[in-house]
Amino acid sequence: MTKPYAITLDVGSSLANLTGSWRTQRPVYVDRLPPCNATCPAGENIQQWLFHAEEGNYEAAWRVLVADNPLAATMGRVCYHPCEKACNRGELDESVGINAVERFLGDEANRQGWQFDPVEQDTGRRILVVGSGPAGVSAAYHLRRMGHAVVICEAEDSAGGMMRYGIPQYRLPRDTLDADIRRIVDMGVELRLGERVDDVDALMRDQGFDACFLGVGSQIGKRAYIPAGDARHITDAVSVLHQMESTQRPLLGRRVVVYGGGNTAVDVARTARRLGAEESIIVYRRTREKMPAHAHEVEEALEEGVKLKWLSTIAEADGDTITVEKMALDENGFPQPTGELETMPADSVVLALGQDVDLDLLSGIDGMQIDGGAVVVDPVQMTTRPGIFAGGDMVGGEKTVTVAIGHGKKAARAIDAWLRGETYHAPPKHEQATYDRLNTWYYSDAPKTIRPVLDIIRRQSTFDEVVGSLDEANALYEARRCMSCGNCFECDTCYGVCPDNAVNKLGPGKRFSFNYDYCKGCGLCVAECPCGAIRMEHEPD
Amino acid sequence: MRSSHVKFYQTGTFTVGNRLLNDSDRSVQSTMERTNSLNSGHRACQGCGEALGARYAIDAAMRATDNQLIAANATGCLEVFSTPYPETSWQIPWIHSLFGNAAAVATGIAVALRVKGRTGTRVVAQGGDGGTTDIGFGCLSGMFERNDDVLYICYDNEAYMNTGVQRSSATPPAARTATTQVVGPQPGNVFGQGKNVPRIAMAHEIPYVATATVADVRDLEAKVTKAMSIHGARYIHVLVPCPLGWGAAPHDTVKLARLATESGLFPVFEAEHGEVTDRSTIRRQVAVEEYLKPQRRFAHLFKPTLQSEVIARLQAQADRNIRRYNLLSGETHR
């Protein structure tokens, strides 16, 4: 071929020059564990369901959510959302309103009637679940998804356990709870209401159950000895909240004193206000800062006119007055009596001092170990009696709905493994996507959408839900505030900033790959990745 | 001057792409169809800002002209690392000129196209700061005053990097280069020298002058696209950090460009017919130290003793830019 003047070689492409050979380190795409996921007691994949919600694909988002937690709408109301405390966005402006978006997704599912995926194949194994509280329904749901036949026995006439008999309606409307539980029944879980189990062994033997999950909660209100001339006016929080679900509402009078500092105390105090009490006073022996109740709930209670009387114990209850003794914190932070007494009027005293497990059920089970009033379980929720697992309030530790749901999920996996003669081991966790791994330059400033809060006046007198919902636009906005910590959200930044075109874009949903033939290992992609989803590694030998 | 109208709070408008955006609203660099005008296999150093800036700019120009583009390229890093004969990384019609005459060669191409009636084909000239602000300055000024139909893009890495980091008229004061060593009473490049070519270009009252950096690809693309919609002489001055010459980590290239603008040392603006029409405001202002510290060419300002006076003079430069271009307040126009 003839060439132009002074040209002797054909034009070649620089692609012949594999600059990847310069590299001593290489970028690798990773999925890191975002702090929200890491702290979720139910093990939800929050970052991933927000990813779908960001696109407006709410059903896909909900399906990711319920892969870990079947009670989305309920969760969106009663969860104390530790995820939001951990959220990295909190260090930038304000944490993402994860709980609000969860609630939106759960409500959307109930509105649209989304159902769980059908069970693919039945295994023929039968599992008994005792109790239909959060731990029980969570275990039942996950076991059913694995193809096992599940029977839930519930002593009460309605399902839900403490979600129904412990959480007031203004926090969790019952139609929401019903819808969430019905969906689990609809996937083929047998729910036997009003069936109290007294002998687990006999029931398992007689009806051919292969394994059992206990989730009976702790429903006996702790009593404290209070000298009382007339004890009729002393009751306990569990009974009050339980009675709220019956047709006969509790009669507490005009001046109600609640004794205790936990969430249940706050629930009862707020309930009393709604029942018409002019005065609803929480008496607590330590300071407000030391109250175990969640600050947000205390705040809402105060807004509603509930009063707090801290550093006080009830010394005596008599007719329509009580005598309160002032306390002072010692150098260790423990309250000590001061001997200073004060009398105050009280039509009733509600004890909210914690709850105990009903041990009657357990005494008949061979080999079951109980310690400090709680059932002893191993790291995968199995009791000391092989084949019987337990979770929720009855195993001790933190007593929240979300923790119980997490127990149910873990137990389901452990039961499934146990049935196959194996031991369940949780897969190793990815390294955490800490704030310092993010390049926050790329996130623009956007404050959190605050859920509308019901008019104070309205919620003092009614049991309407206090915290409102996000509408679709708000939910979408809130979801899009997620920084997707540690997980690629396809922002194309790595693809853009590579000076060597060594990042391949694989198309929507498929993320990216590196072309190590040309990647020189400069690390620009790692430095600029907003969410910290790329790691630099030493070049393999 | 951020160039997207859609607000996504997750990443705002700052990432290269966004899966939630319509294709037509995405940056050129985020598309799978981008030209990759400067392809893989080039011999630029790790983390080269110039290679990045050139691909950003030329890919955008290719899209703006429907791939009807010819580029002239002055001698310099960009030419050397992309095209060691007979190999080339360029996937566009491309010609290497002398060090000093890229503007004149581009003018010639533009005139030849006009004579041949090929009005649809557009011409870009590109060079480094040496080939633009020093050696090619006469040809560049001529191209401006004749208002030739060429977009000239200067990739400014603030010294002659290809030949071993010698000072150019774009080297900032106090910077160490091979020819401005850290010796004597005023170590590094002296204050009061050098020239500001974007302002000189504005003084020619040409239709369009803009500055940009590799830290904001959307902004750079928007400026190239706008430039290609205009006929006559146009000039875009792009700050492209050089890990080798600046003594910086290769992964800090984009970060340094960002800090240069956020400190005010490198104002990002655009001007039409000699008047500034818009500028990018500073989003998270930083002191100049934050920009200077990661660069070894400024290491003598911090060790062995802190040169507060010199740093204060550089800060004064940044403050002057902030005043002159109103970089701190108000919304940008676009």
Coordinates of N, CA, C and O in Angstrom, one line a residue, chain B residues 162-277:
Chain B
N162 N 5.8 18.1 30.8 CA 6.4 17.0 29.9 C 7.9 17.1 29.9 O 8.5 16.0 29.8
T163 N 8.5 18.3 30.0 CA 9.9 18.4 29.9 C 10.6 18.4 31.2 O 11.8 18.6 31.3
G164 N 9.8 18.2 32.3 CA 10.4 18.1 33.6 C 10.1 19.2 34.6 O 10.9 19.6 35.4
V165 N 8.9 19.7 34.5 CA 8.3 20.7 35.4 C 9.1 22.0 35.5 O 9.7 22.3 36.5
Q166 N 9.2 22.7 34.3 CA 9.8 24.0 34.4 C 8.6 25.0 34.5 O 7.5 24.8 34.1
R167 N 9.0 26.2 35.0 CA 8.0 27.2 35.2 C 7.4 27.7 33.9 O 8.1 27.9 32.9
S168 N 6.1 28.1 33.9 CA 5.5 28.7 32.8 C 4.9 30.0 33.3 O 4.9 30.3 34.5
S169 N 4.3 30.8 32.4 CA 3.7 32.1 32.9 C 2.3 31.8 33.5 O 1.6 32.7 33.9
A170 N 2.0 30.5 33.6 CA 0.8 30.1 34.4 C 1.1 29.5 35.7 O 0.2 29.1 36.5
T171 N 2.4 29.4 36.1 CA 2.8 28.8 37.4 C 2.5 29.8 38.5 O 2.8 31.0 38.4
P172 N 1.8 29.3 39.5 CA 1.4 30.2 40.6 C 2.6 30.7 41.4 O 3.6 30.0 41.5
P173 N 2.5 31.8 42.1 CA 3.6 32.3 42.9 C 3.9 31.3 44.0 O 2.9 30.6 44.5
A174 N 5.1 31.2 44.5 CA 5.6 30.4 45.6 C 5.7 28.9 45.2 O 6.3 28.1 45.9
A175 N 5.2 28.5 44.0 CA 5.3 27.1 43.6 C 6.7 26.7 43.3 O 7.4 27.5 42.6
R176 N 7.2 25.6 43.7 CA 8.5 25.1 43.3 C 8.4 24.4 42.0 O 7.5 23.6 41.7
T177 N 9.3 24.8 41.1 CA 9.4 24.0 39.8 C 10.9 23.8 39.7 O 11.7 24.2 40.4
A178 N 11.2 23.1 38.6 CA 12.7 22.8 38.3 C 13.4 24.1 38.1 O 14.6 24.2 38.3
T179 N 12.7 25.2 37.6 CA 13.4 26.4 37.4 C 13.1 27.5 38.4 O 13.5 28.6 38.3
T180 N 12.3 27.2 39.4 CA 12.0 28.1 40.5 C 12.2 27.3 41.8 O 11.3 26.9 42.4
Q181 N 13.5 27.1 42.1 CA 13.8 26.2 43.2 C 13.5 26.9 44.5 O 13.4 28.1 44.6
V182 N 13.5 26.0 45.5 CA 13.3 26.6 46.9 C 14.6 27.1 47.5 O 15.3 26.4 48.3
V183 N 15.1 28.2 47.0 CA 16.3 28.8 47.4 C 16.2 30.3 47.5 O 15.2 30.8 46.9
G184 N 17.0 30.9 48.3 CA 17.0 32.4 48.3 C 15.9 32.9 49.3 O 15.2 32.2 49.9
P185 N 15.8 34.2 49.3 CA 14.9 34.9 50.2 C 13.5 34.6 49.9 O 12.6 34.6 50.7
Q186 N 13.1 34.4 48.6 CA 11.8 34.2 48.2 C 11.7 32.9 47.4 O 11.7 32.9 46.2
P187 N 11.7 31.8 48.2 CA 11.7 30.5 47.5 C 10.5 30.2 46.6 O 9.4 30.7 46.8
G188 N 10.8 29.5 45.5 CA 9.7 29.1 44.6 C 9.5 30.3 43.6 O 10.2 31.2 43.5
N189 N 8.4 30.1 42.9 CA 8.1 31.1 41.8 C 7.8 32.5 42.5 O 7.2 32.6 43.6
V190 N 8.2 33.6 41.8 CA 8.1 34.9 42.5 C 6.7 35.4 42.3 O 6.0 35.1 41.4
F191 N 6.3 36.3 43.2 CA 5.0 37.0 43.1 C 5.1 38.1 42.1 O 6.2 38.7 41.9
G192 N 4.0 38.4 41.5 CA 4.0 39.6 40.6 C 4.4 39.3 39.2 O 4.5 40.2 38.4
Q193 N 4.6 38.0 38.9 CA 4.9 37.6 37.5 C 3.7 36.7 36.9 O 2.8 36.4 37.7
G194 N 3.8 36.4 35.7 CA 2.8 35.5 35.1 C 1.7 36.3 34.5 O 1.6 37.5 34.6
K195 N 0.8 35.5 33.8 CA -0.3 36.2 33.2 C -1.6 35.4 33.3 O -1.6 34.2 33.4
N196 N -2.6 36.2 33.2 CA -4.0 35.6 33.3 C -4.6 35.6 31.9 O -5.2 36.5 31.5
V197 N -4.4 34.4 31.3 CA -4.9 34.4 29.9 C -6.4 34.5 29.7 O -6.8 35.1 28.7
P198 N -7.2 33.9 30.6 CA -8.7 34.1 30.4 C -9.0 35.6 30.3 O -9.8 36.0 29.5
R199 N -8.4 36.4 31.2 CA -8.7 37.8 31.2 C -8.1 38.5 29.9 O -8.7 39.5 29.4
I200 N -7.0 38.0 29.5 CA -6.4 38.6 28.2 C -7.3 38.2 27.0 O -7.6 39.1 26.2
A201 N -7.9 37.0 27.1 CA -8.8 36.6 26.0 C -10.0 37.5 26.1 O -10.5 38.0 25.0
M202 N -10.5 37.8 27.3 CA -11.7 38.7 27.4 C -11.4 40.1 26.8 O -12.2 40.7 26.2
A203 N -10.1 40.5 27.0 CA -9.7 41.8 26.5 C -9.8 41.9 25.0 O -9.9 43.0 24.4
H204 N -9.7 40.7 24.3 CA -9.9 40.7 22.9 C -11.4 40.8 22.5 O -11.7 40.8 21.3
E205 N -12.3 40.8 23.5 CA -13.7 40.9 23.3 C -14.2 39.8 22.3 O -15.2 40.0 21.6
I206 N -13.7 38.6 22.4 CA -14.2 37.5 21.6 C -15.5 37.0 22.1 O -15.9 37.4 23.3
P207 N -16.3 36.3 21.3 CA -17.6 35.9 21.7 C -17.7 35.2 23.0 O -18.7 35.4 23.8
Y208 N -16.7 34.3 23.3 CA -16.9 33.5 24.5 C -15.6 33.1 25.2 O -14.7 32.6 24.5
V209 N -15.5 33.3 26.5 CA -14.4 32.9 27.3 C -14.9 32.2 28.5 O -15.9 32.7 29.1
A210 N -14.3 31.1 28.9 CA -14.8 30.5 30.1 C -13.6 29.8 30.8 O -12.6 29.4 30.2
T211 N -13.8 29.6 32.1 CA -12.8 28.7 32.9 C -13.6 27.6 33.4 O -14.8 27.6 33.6
A212 N -12.9 26.5 33.7 CA -13.5 25.3 34.2 C -12.4 24.4 34.9 O -11.2 24.7 34.8
T213 N -12.9 23.4 35.6 CA -11.9 22.4 36.2 C -12.4 21.0 36.0 O -13.6 20.8 35.6
V214 N -11.5 20.1 36.2 CA -11.9 18.7 36.1 C -12.8 18.2 37.3 O -13.2 17.1 37.4
A215 N -13.0 19.2 38.3 CA -13.8 18.8 39.4 C -15.3 18.9 39.2 O -16.1 18.5 39.9
D216 N -15.7 19.6 38.1 CA -17.1 19.7 37.8 C -17.3 19.5 36.3 O -17.3 20.3 35.4
V217 N -17.6 18.2 36.0 CA -17.7 17.7 34.6 C -18.9 18.3 34.0 O -18.9 18.7 32.8
R218 N -20.0 18.5 34.7 CA -21.2 19.0 34.1 C -21.0 20.4 33.6 O -21.5 20.8 32.6
D219 N -20.3 21.2 34.5 CA -20.0 22.6 34.1 C -19.1 22.6 32.9 O -19.4 23.4 32.0
L220 N -18.1 21.8 32.9 CA -17.2 21.8 31.8 C -17.9 21.4 30.5 O -17.7 22.1 29.4
E221 N -18.7 20.4 30.6 CA -19.5 20.0 29.4 C -20.4 21.1 28.9 O -20.5 21.3 27.7
A222 N -21.1 21.7 29.8 CA -22.0 22.8 29.4 C -21.3 23.9 28.7 O -21.8 24.5 27.7
K223 N -20.1 24.2 29.2 CA -19.3 25.3 28.6 C -18.8 24.9 27.2 O -18.9 25.7 26.3
V224 N -18.4 23.7 27.0 CA -17.9 23.3 25.7 C -19.1 23.2 24.8 O -19.0 23.7 23.6
T225 N -20.2 22.7 25.2 CA -21.4 22.7 24.4 C -21.9 24.1 24.0 O -22.2 24.3 22.8
K226 N -21.8 25.0 24.9 CA -22.2 26.4 24.6 C -21.2 27.0 23.6 O -21.6 27.6 22.6
A227 N -19.9 26.7 23.8 CA -18.9 27.2 22.9 C -19.1 26.7 21.5 O -19.0 27.4 20.5
M228 N -19.5 25.4 21.4 CA -19.7 24.9 20.0 C -21.0 25.4 19.4 O -21.2 25.2 18.2
S229 N -21.8 26.1 20.1 CA -23.0 26.6 19.5 C -22.8 28.1 19.0 O -23.6 28.7 18.4
I230 N -21.5 28.5 19.3 CA -21.2 29.9 18.9 C -20.1 29.8 17.8 O -19.3 28.9 17.8
H231 N -20.2 30.7 16.8 CA -19.1 30.8 15.8 C -18.2 32.0 16.1 O -18.6 32.9 16.8
G232 N -16.9 31.9 15.7 CA -16.0 32.9 16.0 C -15.0 32.3 17.0 O -15.0 31.1 17.4
A233 N -14.1 33.2 17.5 CA -13.0 32.7 18.4 C -13.6 32.5 19.8 O -14.3 33.3 20.4
R234 N -13.3 31.3 20.4 CA -13.7 31.0 21.7 C -12.6 30.4 22.5 O -11.7 29.8 21.9
Y235 N -12.6 30.6 23.8 CA -11.5 30.2 24.6 C -12.0 29.6 25.9 O -12.8 30.2 26.6
I236 N -11.6 28.3 26.2 CA -11.9 27.7 27.5 C -10.6 27.3 28.2 O -9.7 26.7 27.6
H237 N -10.5 27.7 29.4 CA -9.3 27.5 30.2 C -9.6 26.5 31.3 O -10.4 26.8 32.2
V238 N -9.0 25.3 31.2 CA -9.4 24.2 32.2 C -8.3 23.9 33.1 O -7.2 23.6 32.7
L239 N -8.5 24.0 34.4 CA -7.5 23.7 35.4 C -7.4 22.2 35.5 O -8.4 21.5 35.8
V240 N -6.2 21.6 35.2 CA -6.0 20.2 35.3 C -4.8 19.8 36.2 O -3.7 19.9 35.8
P241 N -5.1 19.5 37.4 CA -4.0 19.2 38.4 C -3.1 18.1 37.8 O -3.5 17.1 37.1
C242 N -1.8 18.2 38.1 CA -0.8 17.3 37.6 C -0.1 16.6 38.8 O 0.7 17.3 39.5
P243 N -0.4 15.4 39.1 CA 0.2 14.7 40.3 C 1.7 14.8 40.3 O 2.3 15.0 41.3
L244 N 2.3 14.6 39.1 CA 3.8 14.6 39.0 C 4.4 16.0 39.3 O 5.2 16.1 40.2
G245 N 3.9 17.0 38.6 CA 4.5 18.3 38.7 C 4.1 19.0 40.0 O 4.8 19.8 40.5
W246 N 2.9 18.7 40.6 CA 2.5 19.3 41.8 C 2.9 18.6 43.0 O 2.8 19.1 44.1
G247 N 3.5 17.4 42.8 CA 3.9 16.6 43.9 C 2.6 16.2 44.8 O 2.6 16.3 46.0
A248 N 1.6 15.7 44.1 CA 0.4 15.3 44.8 C 0.1 13.8 44.5 O 0.6 13.3 43.6
A249 N -0.7 13.3 45.4 CA -1.1 11.9 45.2 C -2.0 11.8 44.0 O -2.9 12.6 43.7
P250 N -1.8 10.7 43.2 CA -2.6 10.6 41.9 C -4.1 10.6 42.2 O -4.9 11.0 41.4
H251 N -4.5 10.1 43.4 CA -6.0 10.0 43.6 C -6.6 11.4 44.1 O -7.7 11.5 44.3
D252 N -5.7 12.4 44.2 CA -6.2 13.7 44.7 C -6.4 14.6 43.6 O -6.7 15.8 43.8
T253 N -6.3 14.2 42.3 CA -6.4 15.1 41.2 C -7.7 15.9 41.2 O -7.7 17.1 41.1
V254 N -8.8 15.2 41.3 CA -10.1 15.9 41.3 C -10.3 16.7 42.6 O -10.8 17.9 42.5
K255 N -9.9 16.2 43.7 CA -10.0 16.9 45.0 C -9.2 18.2 44.9 O -9.7 19.3 45.4
L256 N -8.0 18.2 44.3 CA -7.3 19.5 44.3 C -7.9 20.5 43.4 O -7.9 21.7 43.7
A257 N -8.5 20.0 42.3 CA -9.2 21.0 41.4 C -10.4 21.6 42.2 O -10.7 22.8 42.0
R258 N -11.0 20.7 43.0 CA -12.2 21.2 43.7 C -11.7 22.2 44.8 O -12.3 23.3 44.9
L259 N -10.6 21.9 45.5 CA -10.1 22.8 46.5 C -9.6 24.2 45.9 O -9.7 25.2 46.5
A260 N -9.1 24.1 44.6 CA -8.7 25.3 44.0 C -9.8 26.2 43.8 O -9.7 27.5 44.0
T261 N -11.0 25.7 43.4 CA -12.1 26.6 43.2 C -12.8 26.9 44.5 O -13.2 28.1 44.7
E262 N -12.9 26.0 45.5 CA -13.5 26.3 46.7 C -12.7 27.3 47.6 O -13.3 27.9 48.5
S263 N -11.4 27.4 47.3 CA -10.6 28.3 48.1 C -10.7 29.7 47.4 O -10.3 30.7 48.0
G264 N -11.1 29.7 46.2 CA -11.1 31.0 45.4 C -9.9 31.2 44.6 O -9.8 32.2 43.9
L265 N -8.9 30.4 44.7 CA -7.6 30.6 43.9 C -7.9 30.4 42.4 O -7.2 31.1 41.6
F266 N -8.8 29.5 42.1 CA -9.1 29.4 40.6 C -10.6 29.7 40.4 O -11.5 28.9 40.6
P267 N -10.9 30.9 40.0 CA -12.3 31.3 39.8 C -12.9 30.6 38.6 O -12.2 30.6 37.5
V268 N -14.1 30.1 38.7 CA -14.7 29.5 37.5 C -15.9 30.4 37.1 O -16.8 30.7 37.8
F269 N -15.7 30.9 35.8 CA -16.7 31.8 35.4 C -16.8 31.7 33.8 O -16.1 31.0 33.2
E270 N -17.8 32.5 33.3 CA -17.8 32.6 31.8 C -18.1 34.0 31.5 O -18.6 34.8 32.2
A271 N -17.6 34.4 30.3 CA -17.7 35.8 29.8 C -18.1 35.8 28.4 O -17.7 34.9 27.6
E272 N -18.8 36.8 28.0 CA -19.2 36.9 26.6 C -18.8 38.3 26.1 O -19.1 39.3 26.8
H273 N -18.1 38.4 25.0 CA -17.7 39.7 24.5 C -17.1 40.6 25.5 O -17.4 41.8 25.6
G274 N -16.2 40.0 26.3 CA -15.4 40.7 27.2 C -16.0 41.0 28.6 O -15.4 41.6 29.5
E275 N -17.3 40.5 28.8 CA -17.9 40.8 30.1 C -18.3 39.5 30.8 O -18.8 38.6 30.1
V276 N -18.0 39.5 32.1 CA -18.3 38.3 32.8 C -19.8 38.1 32.9 O -20.5 39.1 33.3
T277 N -20.3 37.0 32.6 CA -21.8 36.8 32.6 C -22.3 35.8 33.6 O -23.4 35.9 34.1

